[in-house]
Short mmCIF file of C-alpha atoms and ligand atoms in Angstrom, two decimals:
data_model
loop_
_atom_site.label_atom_id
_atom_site.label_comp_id
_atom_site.label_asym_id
_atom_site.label_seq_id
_atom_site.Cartn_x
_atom_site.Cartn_y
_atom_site.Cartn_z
CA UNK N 1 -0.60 -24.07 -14.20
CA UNK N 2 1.71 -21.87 -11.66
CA UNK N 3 3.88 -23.78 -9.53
CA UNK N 4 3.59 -27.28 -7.48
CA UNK N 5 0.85 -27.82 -5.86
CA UNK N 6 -1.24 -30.79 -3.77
CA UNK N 7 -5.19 -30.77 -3.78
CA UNK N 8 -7.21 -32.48 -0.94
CA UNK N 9 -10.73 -31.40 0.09
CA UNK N 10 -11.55 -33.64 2.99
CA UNK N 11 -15.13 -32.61 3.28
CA UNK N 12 -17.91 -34.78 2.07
CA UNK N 13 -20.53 -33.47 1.00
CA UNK N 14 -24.89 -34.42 0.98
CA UNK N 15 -26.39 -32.74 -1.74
CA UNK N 16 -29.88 -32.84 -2.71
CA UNK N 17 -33.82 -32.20 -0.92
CA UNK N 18 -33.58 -35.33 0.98
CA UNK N 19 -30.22 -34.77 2.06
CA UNK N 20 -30.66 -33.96 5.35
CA UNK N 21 -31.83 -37.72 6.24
CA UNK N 22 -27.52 -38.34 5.96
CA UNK N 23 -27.18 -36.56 9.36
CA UNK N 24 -28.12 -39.86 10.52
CA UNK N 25 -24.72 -41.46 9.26
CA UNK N 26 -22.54 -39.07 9.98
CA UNK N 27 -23.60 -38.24 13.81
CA UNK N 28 -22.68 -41.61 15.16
CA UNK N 29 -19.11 -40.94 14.39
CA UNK N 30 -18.81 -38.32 17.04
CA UNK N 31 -18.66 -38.02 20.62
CA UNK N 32 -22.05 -37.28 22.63
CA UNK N 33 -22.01 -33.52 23.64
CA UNK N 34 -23.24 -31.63 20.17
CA UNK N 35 -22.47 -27.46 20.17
CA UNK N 36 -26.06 -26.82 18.30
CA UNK N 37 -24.73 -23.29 16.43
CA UNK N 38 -27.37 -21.40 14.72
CA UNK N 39 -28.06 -17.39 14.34
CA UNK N 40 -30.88 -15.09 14.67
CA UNK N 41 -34.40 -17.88 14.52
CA UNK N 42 -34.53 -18.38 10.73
CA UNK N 43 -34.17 -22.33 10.75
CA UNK N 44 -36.77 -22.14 14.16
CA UNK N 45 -39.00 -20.31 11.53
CA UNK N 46 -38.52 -22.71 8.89
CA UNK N 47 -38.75 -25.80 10.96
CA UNK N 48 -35.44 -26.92 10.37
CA UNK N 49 -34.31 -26.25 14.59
CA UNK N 50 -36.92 -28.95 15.32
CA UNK N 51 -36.39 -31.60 12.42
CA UNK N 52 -32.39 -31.20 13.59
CA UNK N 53 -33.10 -31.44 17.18
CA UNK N 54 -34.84 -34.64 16.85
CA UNK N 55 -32.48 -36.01 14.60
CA UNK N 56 -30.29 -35.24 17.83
CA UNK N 57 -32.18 -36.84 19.78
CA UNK N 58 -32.75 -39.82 17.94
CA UNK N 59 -28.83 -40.16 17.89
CA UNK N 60 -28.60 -39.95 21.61
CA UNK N 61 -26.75 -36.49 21.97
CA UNK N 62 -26.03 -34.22 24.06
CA UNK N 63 -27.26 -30.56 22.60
CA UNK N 64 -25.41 -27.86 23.95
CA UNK N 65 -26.99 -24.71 22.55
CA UNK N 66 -25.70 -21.69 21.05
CA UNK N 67 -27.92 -19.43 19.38
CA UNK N 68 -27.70 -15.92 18.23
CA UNK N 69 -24.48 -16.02 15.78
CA UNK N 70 -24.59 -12.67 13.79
CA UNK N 71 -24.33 -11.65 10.33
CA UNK N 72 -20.46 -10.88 10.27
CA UNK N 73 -19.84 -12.78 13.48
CA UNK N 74 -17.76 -10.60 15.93
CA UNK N 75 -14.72 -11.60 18.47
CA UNK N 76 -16.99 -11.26 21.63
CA UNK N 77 -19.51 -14.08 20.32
CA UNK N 78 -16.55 -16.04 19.14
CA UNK N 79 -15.05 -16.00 23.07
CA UNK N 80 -19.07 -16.88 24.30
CA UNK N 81 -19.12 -19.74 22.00
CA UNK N 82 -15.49 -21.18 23.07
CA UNK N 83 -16.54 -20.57 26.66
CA UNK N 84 -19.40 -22.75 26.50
CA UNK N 85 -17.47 -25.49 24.36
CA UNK N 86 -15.26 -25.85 26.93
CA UNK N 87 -17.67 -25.78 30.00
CA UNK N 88 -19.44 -28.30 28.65
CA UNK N 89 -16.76 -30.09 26.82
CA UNK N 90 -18.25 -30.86 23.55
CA UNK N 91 -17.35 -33.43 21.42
CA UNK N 92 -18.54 -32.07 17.91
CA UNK N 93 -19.94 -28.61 16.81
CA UNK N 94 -23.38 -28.24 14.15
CA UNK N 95 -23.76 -25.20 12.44
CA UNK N 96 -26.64 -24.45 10.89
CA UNK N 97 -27.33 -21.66 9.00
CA UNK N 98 -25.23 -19.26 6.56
CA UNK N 99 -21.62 -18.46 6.11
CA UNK N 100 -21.75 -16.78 9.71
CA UNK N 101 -22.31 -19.61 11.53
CA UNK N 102 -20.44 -22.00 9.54
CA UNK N 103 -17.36 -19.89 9.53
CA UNK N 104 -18.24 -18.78 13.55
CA UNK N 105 -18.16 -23.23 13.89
CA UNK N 106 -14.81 -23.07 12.51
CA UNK N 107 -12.96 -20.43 14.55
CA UNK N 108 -14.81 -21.94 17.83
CA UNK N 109 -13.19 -25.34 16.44
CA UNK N 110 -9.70 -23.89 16.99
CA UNK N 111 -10.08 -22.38 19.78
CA UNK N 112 -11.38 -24.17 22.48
CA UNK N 113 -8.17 -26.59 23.52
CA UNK N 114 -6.13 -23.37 23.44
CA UNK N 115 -5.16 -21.25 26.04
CA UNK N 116 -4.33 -18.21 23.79
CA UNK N 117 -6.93 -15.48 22.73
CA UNK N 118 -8.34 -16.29 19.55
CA UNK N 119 -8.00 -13.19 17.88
CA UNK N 120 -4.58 -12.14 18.82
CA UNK N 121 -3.78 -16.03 18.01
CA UNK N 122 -5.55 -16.11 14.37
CA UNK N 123 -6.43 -12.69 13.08
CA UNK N 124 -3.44 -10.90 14.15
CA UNK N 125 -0.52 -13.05 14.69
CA UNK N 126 -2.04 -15.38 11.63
CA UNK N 127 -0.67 -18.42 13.71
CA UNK N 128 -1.89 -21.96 12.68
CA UNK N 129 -3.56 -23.95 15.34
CA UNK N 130 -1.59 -26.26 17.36
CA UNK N 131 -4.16 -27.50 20.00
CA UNK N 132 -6.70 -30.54 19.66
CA UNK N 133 -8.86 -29.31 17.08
CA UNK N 134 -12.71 -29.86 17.96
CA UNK N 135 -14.81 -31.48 14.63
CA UNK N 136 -17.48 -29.60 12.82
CA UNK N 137 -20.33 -30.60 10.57
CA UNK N 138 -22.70 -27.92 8.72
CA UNK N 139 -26.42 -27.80 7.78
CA UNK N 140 -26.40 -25.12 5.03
CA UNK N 141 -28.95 -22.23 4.71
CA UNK N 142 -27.92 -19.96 2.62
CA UNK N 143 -25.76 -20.50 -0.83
CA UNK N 144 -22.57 -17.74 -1.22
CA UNK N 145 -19.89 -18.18 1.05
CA UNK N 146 -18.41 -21.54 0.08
CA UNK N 147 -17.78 -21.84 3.67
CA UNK N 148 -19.33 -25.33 3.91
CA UNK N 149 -16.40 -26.57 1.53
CA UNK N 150 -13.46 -24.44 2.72
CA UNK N 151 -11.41 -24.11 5.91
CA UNK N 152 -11.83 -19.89 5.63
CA UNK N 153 -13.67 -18.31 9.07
CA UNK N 154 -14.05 -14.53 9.03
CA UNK N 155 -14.58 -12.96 12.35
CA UNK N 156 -15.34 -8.70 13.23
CA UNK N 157 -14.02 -7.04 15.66
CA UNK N 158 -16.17 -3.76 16.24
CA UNK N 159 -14.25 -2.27 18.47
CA UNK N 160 -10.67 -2.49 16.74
CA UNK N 161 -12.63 -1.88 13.40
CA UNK N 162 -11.15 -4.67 11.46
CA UNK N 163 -12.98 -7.72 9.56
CA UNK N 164 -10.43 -10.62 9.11
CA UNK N 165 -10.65 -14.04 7.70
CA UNK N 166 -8.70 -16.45 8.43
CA UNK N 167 -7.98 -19.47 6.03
CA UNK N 168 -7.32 -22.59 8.34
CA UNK N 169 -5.93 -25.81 6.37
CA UNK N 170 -7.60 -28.93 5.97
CA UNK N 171 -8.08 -30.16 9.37
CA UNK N 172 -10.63 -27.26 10.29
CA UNK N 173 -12.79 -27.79 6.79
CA UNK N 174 -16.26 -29.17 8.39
CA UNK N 175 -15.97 -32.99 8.45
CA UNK N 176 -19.30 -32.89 6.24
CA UNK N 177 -21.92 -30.30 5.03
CA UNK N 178 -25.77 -31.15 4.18
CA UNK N 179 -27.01 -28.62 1.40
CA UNK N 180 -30.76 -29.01 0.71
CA UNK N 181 -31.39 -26.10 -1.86
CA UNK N 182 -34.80 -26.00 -0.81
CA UNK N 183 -33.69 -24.37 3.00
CA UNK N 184 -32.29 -21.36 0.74
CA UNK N 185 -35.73 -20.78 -0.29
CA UNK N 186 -36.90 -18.72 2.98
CA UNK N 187 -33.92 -16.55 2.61
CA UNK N 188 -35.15 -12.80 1.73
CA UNK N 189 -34.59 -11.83 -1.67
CA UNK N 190 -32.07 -9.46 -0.60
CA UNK N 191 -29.93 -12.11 1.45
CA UNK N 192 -30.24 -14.39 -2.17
CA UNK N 193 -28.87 -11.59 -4.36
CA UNK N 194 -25.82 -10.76 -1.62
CA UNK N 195 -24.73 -14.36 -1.87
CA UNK N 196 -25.60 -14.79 -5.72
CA UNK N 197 -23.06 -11.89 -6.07
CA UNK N 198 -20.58 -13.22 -3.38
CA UNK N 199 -20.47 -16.45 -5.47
CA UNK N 200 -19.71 -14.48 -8.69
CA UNK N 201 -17.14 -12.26 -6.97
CA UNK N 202 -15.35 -15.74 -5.60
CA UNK N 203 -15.05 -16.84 -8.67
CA UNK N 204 -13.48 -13.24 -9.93
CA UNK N 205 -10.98 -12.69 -7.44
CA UNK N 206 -9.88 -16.38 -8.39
CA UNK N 207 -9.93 -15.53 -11.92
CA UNK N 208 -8.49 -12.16 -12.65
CA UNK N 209 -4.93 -13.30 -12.26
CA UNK N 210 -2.24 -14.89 -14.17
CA UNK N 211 -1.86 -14.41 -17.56
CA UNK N 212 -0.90 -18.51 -18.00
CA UNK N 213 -3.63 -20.71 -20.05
CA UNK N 214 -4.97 -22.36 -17.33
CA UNK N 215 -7.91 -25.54 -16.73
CA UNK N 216 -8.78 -22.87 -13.27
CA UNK N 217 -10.10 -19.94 -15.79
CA UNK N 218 -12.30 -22.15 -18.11
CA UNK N 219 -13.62 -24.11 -15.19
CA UNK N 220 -14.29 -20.31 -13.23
CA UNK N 221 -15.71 -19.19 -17.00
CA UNK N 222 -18.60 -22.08 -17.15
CA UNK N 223 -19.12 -21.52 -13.21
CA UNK N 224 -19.93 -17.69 -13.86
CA UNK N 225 -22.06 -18.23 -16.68
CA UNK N 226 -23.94 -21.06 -14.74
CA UNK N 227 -24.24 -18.03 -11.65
CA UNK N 228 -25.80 -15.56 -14.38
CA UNK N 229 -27.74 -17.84 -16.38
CA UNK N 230 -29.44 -19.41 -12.43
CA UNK N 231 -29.47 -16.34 -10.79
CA UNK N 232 -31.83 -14.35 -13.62
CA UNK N 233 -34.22 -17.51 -13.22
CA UNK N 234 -34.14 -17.10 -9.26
CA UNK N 235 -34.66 -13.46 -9.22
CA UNK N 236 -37.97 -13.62 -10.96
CA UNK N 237 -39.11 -16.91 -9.30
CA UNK N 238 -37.29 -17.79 -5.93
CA UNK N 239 -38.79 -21.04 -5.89
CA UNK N 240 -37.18 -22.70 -9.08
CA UNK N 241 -36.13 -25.89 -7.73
CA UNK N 242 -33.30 -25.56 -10.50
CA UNK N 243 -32.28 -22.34 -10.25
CA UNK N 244 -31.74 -22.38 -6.42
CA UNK N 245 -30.13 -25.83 -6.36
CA UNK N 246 -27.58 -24.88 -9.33
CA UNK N 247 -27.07 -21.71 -7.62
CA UNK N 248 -26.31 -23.99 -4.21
CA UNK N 249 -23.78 -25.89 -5.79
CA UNK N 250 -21.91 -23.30 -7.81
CA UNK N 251 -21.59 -21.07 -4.39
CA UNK N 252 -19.49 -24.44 -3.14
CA UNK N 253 -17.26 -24.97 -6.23
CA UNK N 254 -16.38 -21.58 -6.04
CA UNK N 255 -14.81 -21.92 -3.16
CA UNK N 256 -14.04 -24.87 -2.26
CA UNK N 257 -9.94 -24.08 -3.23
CA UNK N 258 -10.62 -26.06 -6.39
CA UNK N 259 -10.31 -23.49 -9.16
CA UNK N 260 -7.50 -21.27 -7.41
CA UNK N 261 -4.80 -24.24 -8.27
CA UNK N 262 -2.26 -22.93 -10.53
CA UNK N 263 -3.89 -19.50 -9.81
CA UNK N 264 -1.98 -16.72 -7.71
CA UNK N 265 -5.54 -14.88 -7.14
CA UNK N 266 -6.46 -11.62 -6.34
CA UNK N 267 -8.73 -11.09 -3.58
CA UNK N 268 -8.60 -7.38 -3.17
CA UNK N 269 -12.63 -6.82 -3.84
CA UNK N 270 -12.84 -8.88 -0.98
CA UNK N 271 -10.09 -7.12 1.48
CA UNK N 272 -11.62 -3.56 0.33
CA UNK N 273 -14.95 -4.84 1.30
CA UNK N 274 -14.59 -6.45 4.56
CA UNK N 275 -12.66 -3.34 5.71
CA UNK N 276 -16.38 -1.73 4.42
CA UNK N 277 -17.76 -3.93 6.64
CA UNK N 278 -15.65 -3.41 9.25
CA UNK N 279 -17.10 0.14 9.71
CA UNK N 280 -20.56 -0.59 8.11
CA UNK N 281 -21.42 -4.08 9.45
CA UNK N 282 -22.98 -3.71 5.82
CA UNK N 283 -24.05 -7.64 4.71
CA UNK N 284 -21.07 -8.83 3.24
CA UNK N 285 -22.40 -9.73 -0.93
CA UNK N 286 -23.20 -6.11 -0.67
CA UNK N 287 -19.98 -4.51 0.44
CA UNK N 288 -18.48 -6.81 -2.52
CA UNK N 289 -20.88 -5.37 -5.04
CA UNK N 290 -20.44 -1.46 -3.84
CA UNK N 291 -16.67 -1.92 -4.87
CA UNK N 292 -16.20 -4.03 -7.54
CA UNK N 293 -17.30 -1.47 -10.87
CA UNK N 294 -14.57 1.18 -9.29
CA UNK N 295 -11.73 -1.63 -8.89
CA UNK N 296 -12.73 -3.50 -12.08
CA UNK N 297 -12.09 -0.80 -13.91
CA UNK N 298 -9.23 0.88 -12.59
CA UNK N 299 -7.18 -2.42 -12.64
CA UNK N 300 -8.29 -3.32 -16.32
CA UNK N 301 -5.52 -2.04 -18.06
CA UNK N 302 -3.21 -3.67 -16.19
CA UNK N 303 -5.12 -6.84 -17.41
CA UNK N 304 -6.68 -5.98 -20.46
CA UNK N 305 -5.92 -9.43 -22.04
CA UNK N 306 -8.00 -11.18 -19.32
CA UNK N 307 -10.64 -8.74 -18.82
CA UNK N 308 -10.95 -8.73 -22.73
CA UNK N 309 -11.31 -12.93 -22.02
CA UNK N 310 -14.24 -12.02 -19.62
CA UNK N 311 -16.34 -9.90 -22.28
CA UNK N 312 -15.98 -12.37 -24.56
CA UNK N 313 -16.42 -15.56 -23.11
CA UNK N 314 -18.81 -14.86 -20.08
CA UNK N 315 -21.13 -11.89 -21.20
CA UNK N 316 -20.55 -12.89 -25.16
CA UNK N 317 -19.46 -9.44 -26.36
CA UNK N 318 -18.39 -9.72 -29.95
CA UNK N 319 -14.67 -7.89 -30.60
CA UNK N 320 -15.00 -7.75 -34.50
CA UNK N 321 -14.25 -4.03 -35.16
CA UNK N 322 -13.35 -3.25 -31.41
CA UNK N 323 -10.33 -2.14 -29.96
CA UNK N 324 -9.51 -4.30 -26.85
CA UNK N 325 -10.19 -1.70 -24.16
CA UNK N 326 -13.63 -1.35 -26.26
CA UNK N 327 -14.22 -4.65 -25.25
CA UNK N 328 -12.91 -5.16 -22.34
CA UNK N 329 -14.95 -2.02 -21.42
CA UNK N 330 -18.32 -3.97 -22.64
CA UNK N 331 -17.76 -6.86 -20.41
CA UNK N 332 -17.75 -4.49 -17.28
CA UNK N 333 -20.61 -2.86 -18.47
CA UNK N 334 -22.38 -5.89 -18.93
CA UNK N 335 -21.29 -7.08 -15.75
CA UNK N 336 -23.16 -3.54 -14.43
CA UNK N 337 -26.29 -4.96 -15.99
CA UNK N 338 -26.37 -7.89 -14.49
CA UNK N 339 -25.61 -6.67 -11.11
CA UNK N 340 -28.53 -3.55 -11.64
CA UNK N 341 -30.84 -6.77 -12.44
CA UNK N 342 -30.32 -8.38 -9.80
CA UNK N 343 -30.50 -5.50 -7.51
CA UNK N 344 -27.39 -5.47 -5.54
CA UNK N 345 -25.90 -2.33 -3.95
CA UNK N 346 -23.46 -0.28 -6.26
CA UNK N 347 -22.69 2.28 -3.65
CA UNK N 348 -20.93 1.85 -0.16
CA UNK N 349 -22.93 5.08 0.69
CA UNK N 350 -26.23 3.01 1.02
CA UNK N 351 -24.23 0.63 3.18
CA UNK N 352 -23.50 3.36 6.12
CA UNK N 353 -19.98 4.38 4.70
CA UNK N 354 -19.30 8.12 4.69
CA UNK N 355 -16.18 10.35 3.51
CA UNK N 356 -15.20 10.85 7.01
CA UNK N 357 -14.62 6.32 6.98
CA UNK N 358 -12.84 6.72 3.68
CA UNK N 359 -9.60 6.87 5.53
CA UNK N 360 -9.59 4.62 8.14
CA UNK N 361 -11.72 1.70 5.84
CA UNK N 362 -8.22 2.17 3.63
CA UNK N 363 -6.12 1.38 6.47
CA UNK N 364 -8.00 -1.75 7.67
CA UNK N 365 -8.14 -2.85 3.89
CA UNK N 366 -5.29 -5.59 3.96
CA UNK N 367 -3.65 -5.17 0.22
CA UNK N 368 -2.35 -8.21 -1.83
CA UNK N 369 -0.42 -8.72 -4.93
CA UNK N 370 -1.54 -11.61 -6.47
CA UNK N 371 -3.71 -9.37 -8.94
CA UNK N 372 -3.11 -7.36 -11.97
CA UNK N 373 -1.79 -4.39 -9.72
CA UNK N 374 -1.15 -4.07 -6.39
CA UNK N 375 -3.21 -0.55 -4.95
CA UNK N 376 -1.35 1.92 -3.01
CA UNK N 377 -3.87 2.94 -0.16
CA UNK N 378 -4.38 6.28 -2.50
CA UNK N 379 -6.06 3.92 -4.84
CA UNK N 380 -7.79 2.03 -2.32
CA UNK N 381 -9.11 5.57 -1.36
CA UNK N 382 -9.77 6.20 -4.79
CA UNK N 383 -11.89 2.82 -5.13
CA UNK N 384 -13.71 3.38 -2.43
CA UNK N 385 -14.59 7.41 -2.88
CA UNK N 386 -15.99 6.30 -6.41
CA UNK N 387 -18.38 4.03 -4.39
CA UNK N 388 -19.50 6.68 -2.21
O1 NZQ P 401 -29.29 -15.60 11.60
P1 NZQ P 401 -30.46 -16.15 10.88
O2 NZQ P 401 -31.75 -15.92 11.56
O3 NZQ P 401 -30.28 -17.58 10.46
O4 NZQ P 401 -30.62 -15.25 9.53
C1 NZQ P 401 -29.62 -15.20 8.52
C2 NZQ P 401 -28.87 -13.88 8.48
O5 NZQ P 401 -29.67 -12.85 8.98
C3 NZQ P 401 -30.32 -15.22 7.20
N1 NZQ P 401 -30.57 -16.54 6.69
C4 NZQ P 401 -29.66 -17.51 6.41
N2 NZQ P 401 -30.29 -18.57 5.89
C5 NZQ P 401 -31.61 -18.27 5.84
C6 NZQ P 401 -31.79 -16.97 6.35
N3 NZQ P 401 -32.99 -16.38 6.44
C7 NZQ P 401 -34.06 -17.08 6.00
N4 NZQ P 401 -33.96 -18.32 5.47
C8 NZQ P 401 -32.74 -18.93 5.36
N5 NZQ P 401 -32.66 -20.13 4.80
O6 NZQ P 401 -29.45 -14.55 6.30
C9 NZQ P 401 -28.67 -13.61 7.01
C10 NZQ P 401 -27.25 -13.70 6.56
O7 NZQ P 401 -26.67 -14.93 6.95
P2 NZQ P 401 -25.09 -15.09 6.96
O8 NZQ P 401 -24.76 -16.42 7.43
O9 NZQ P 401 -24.50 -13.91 7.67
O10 NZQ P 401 -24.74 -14.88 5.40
P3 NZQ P 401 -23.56 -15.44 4.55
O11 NZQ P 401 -23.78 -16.86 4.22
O12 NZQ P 401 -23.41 -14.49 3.43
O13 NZQ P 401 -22.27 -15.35 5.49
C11 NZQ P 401 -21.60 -14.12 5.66
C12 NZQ P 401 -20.33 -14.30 6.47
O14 NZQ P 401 -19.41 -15.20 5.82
C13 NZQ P 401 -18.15 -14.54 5.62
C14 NZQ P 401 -18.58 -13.09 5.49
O15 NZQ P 401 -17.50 -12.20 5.65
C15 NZQ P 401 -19.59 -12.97 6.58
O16 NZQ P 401 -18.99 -12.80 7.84
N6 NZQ P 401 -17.43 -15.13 4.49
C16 NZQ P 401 -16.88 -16.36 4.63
C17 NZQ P 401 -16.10 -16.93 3.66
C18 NZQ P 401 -15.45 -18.25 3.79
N7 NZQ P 401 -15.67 -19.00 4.83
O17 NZQ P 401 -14.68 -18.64 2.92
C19 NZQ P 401 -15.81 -16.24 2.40
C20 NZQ P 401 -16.72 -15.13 2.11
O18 NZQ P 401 -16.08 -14.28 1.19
C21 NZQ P 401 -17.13 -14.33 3.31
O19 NZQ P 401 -16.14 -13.40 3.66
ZN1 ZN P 402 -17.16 -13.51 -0.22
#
C-alpha cells in the first residue's frame, strides 16, 4: 500500500426499496428551511417529488424549491441556487436526482456563507472552503457517479469552456444518501448504460496505477466483474431487481475514496472527457466511453504488467502460449465487447466534437501523473483525434 494514509467516510448510507421511509430519521436533525434540489421533472414523473414533499411536510419543513439542475450543472445555476440559499437562509439542502444534482447540492453547500465567487474560489484557485458549510442529504436516482458517497462536485462553465470537479474533504460528503434501486428503473436505457460505464471507468482510473500488490486492485477486480456480470443482466431486462440494485451499490463503492487508498490513480479518461464535455455538453458516461479504447491502448505499454492483470483476471483471457502484449491486447478488446454490448458511444464525433475542438478540448484537458504515463497535449490530441 503507497504511503500513510487515514480513511473516514462520514456518510451513512439507506440502502434498499424501503429505504426511503429513513428520511424520517434523519430530517429531524436539521434546521427547518429545506433547499428541495431536483433537475429536469423525472422524480415529478415518477412520483418521487410528491412522496418527498410530504415526507417534508410531515417533518414540519420549510421547502425552498430549486428545480431545473442540468445534466453537467453549469456556474450560472450554481450562483441561482446559492442566491436563493441565502435569501431564504436554509438550514439543510435535498438533492434528489443523479450525480448533477447531488454534486450541484455540494458546491451550493460551500458556497453560500462565502462572500467569494464560487468558481474563481473552487474551480480555479482550488481553495478549500473556509465559511460555515451548509449540510446536505441525497435521494439517489440514478447509479454512476458515486457522488452520494464522495465529497467530488463537478460544475461547467459554457462560456470559459472548461468542466471542473472539485473534490471537497469530508465535511461537504452529504450527511446521508437514500438509494432505492428501484428509482433507477425509470432512467432511459441510455442514461443506465452512461452510468454503468462511468462506474466501470471509476473503478479503472483507480486501478491502472501502481505497480505495488495492493488489497485496492483485488477489491476494484471483484467490483468490475460484479459491473459486467449486472450490467449484461440489466441491459436485456431493466427491471431485474438484482441487477439494478448490485449495479446501485457498486456505482457507490467505486467511489466512495475506498479503493484509491494506497493507490496514486490515474484519472486522465476522466480529465480528457470532461474537457469533451466542456465543448460537447455530451452526457458525461459517454464522453468517458468515446476516449477510453484510444488511451487504453496507447498507455498499455507503459503498464503492460497491469493491463496484462486486467485480461486475465476481469475478462478471463487465458495467457498460455501468449506473449504479454497478446494478452494484454485481449483484455482491451474484450473490454470493446463489452462496451459495443452495452451500447455506449465509442466516438466523440457522435457526441458533437469536431477536428476544429480537437485543440482547444486538449487545452482544457487538465493532465495528471499518477498513471502509467503522463500525455503531452500531442497525445491528448492524439487520443482524442482517434475518437473522432
Ligand atoms: O433532470 P432529470 O429530469 O432528473 O433527468 C435526469 C438527467 O436528464 C435523468 N434521470 C436521473 N434519474 C432518473 C432520470 N430519468 C429518469 N428516471 C430516473 N430515475 O438522467 C439524466 C442525467 O442525470 P445526471 O444527474 O446528469 O447524471 P449523472 O448521475 O451521470 O451525473 C452526471 C454529473 O456528475 C458528474 C458529471 O461530470 C456530471 O456533471 N460527476 C460527478 C462525480 C463525483 N461527484 O464524484 C464523478 C463523476 O466522474 C462525474 O464527473
Ligand atoms: Zn465519472
Amino acid at each position: 500500500m503507497l504511503g500513510n494514509f487515514s480513511y473516514h467516510n462520514p456518510t451513512k448510507l439507506y440502502f434498499g426499496d424501503q429505504a426511503l421511509g429513513y428520511l424520517n430519521e434523519e430530517l429531524p436533525k436539521y434546521g427547518e428551511t429545506v433547499q428541495l434540489i431536483y433537475g429536469g421533472g423525472s422524480i415529478k414523473k415518477s412520483g418521487l417529488y410528491d412522496e418527498i414533499l410530504a415526507i417534508l411536510k410531515q417533518n414540519g419543513k420549510t421547502v425552498v424549491e430549486d428545480a431545473g439542475v442540468m445534466p453537467n450543472p453549469t456556474v450560472e445555476k450554481l450562483r441561482e441556487g446559492v442566491r436563493l440559499a441565502r435569501e431564504n437562509k436554509v438550514d439543510f439542502l435535498l438533492a434528489v436526482g443523479g450525480g448533477s444534482c447531488c454534486d450541484y447540492a455540494k458546491a451550493v453547500s460551500v458556497s453560500v456563507h462565502c462572500d467569494d465567487d464560487p468558481w474563481d474560489k473552487y474551480y480555479i484557485r482550488f481553495e478549500e472552503p473556509d465559511c460555515e458549510i451548509v449540510p446536505v442529504g441525497c435521494v439517489l436516482t440514478m447509479a454512476g457517479t458515486g457522488s452520494e458517497m464522495n465529497g467530488g462536485a463537478v460544475i461547467t462553465n459554457h462560456e470559459q469552456k472548461l468542466k471542473i470537479g472539485h473534490v471537497f474533504s469530508d465535511e461537504v460528503m452529504p450527511k446521508f444518501s437514500i438509494l432505492n434501486p428501484k428509482y433507477t428503473m425509470t432512467l432511459p436505457k441510455r442514461q443506465m448504460v452512461a452510468g454503468i460505464y462511468d462506474i466501470f471507468n471509476h473503478i479503472c482510473e483507480q486501478y491502472f496505477s501502481g505497480e505495488d500488490d495492493n488489497t485496492s486492485d483485488y477489491l476494484a477486480e471483484a467490483l468490475m466483474k460484479s459491473v459486467v456480470h449486472s450490467s449484461l443482466i440489466a441491459v436485456k431486462n431493466p427491471e431485474d431487481y438484482e441487477a439494478r440494485s448490485n449495479i446501485m451499490w457498486t456505482a457507490t463503492w467505486a467511489l466512495n475514496t475506498l479503493i484509491s487508498r494506497g493507490k496514486s490513480t490515474d484519472w486522465m479518461v476522466h480529465m480528457i472527457g470532461q474537457s469533451v464535455g466542456a465543448y460537447t455538453d455530451a452526457t458525461h458516461g459517454m464522453t468517458l466511453a468515446a476516449v477510453s479504447l484510444p488511451y487504453y491502448r496507447m498507455i498499455m505499454p507503459y503498464g503492460l504488467a497491469k493491463f496484462k492483470r486486467f485480461a486475465t483476471e476481469v475478462w478471463g483471457v487465458s495467457a498460455d502460449g501468449k506473449t504479454d502484449e497478446q494478452v494484454a491486447e485481449e483484455g482491451l478488446r474484450a473490454l470493446e465487447g463489452w462496451m459495443k454490448q452495452l451500447g455506449v458511444t465509442l466516438s466523440i464525433g457522435e457526441l458533437g466534437a469536431t477536428e476544429e475542438m480537437l485543440e482547444g478540448i486538449a487545452e482544457g484537458t487538465i493532465i495528471l501523473d499518477g498513471g502509467y504515463k503522463t500525455l503531452t497535449k500531442e497525445e491528448v490530441i492524439q487520443v482524442l483525434r482517434e475518437s473522432l
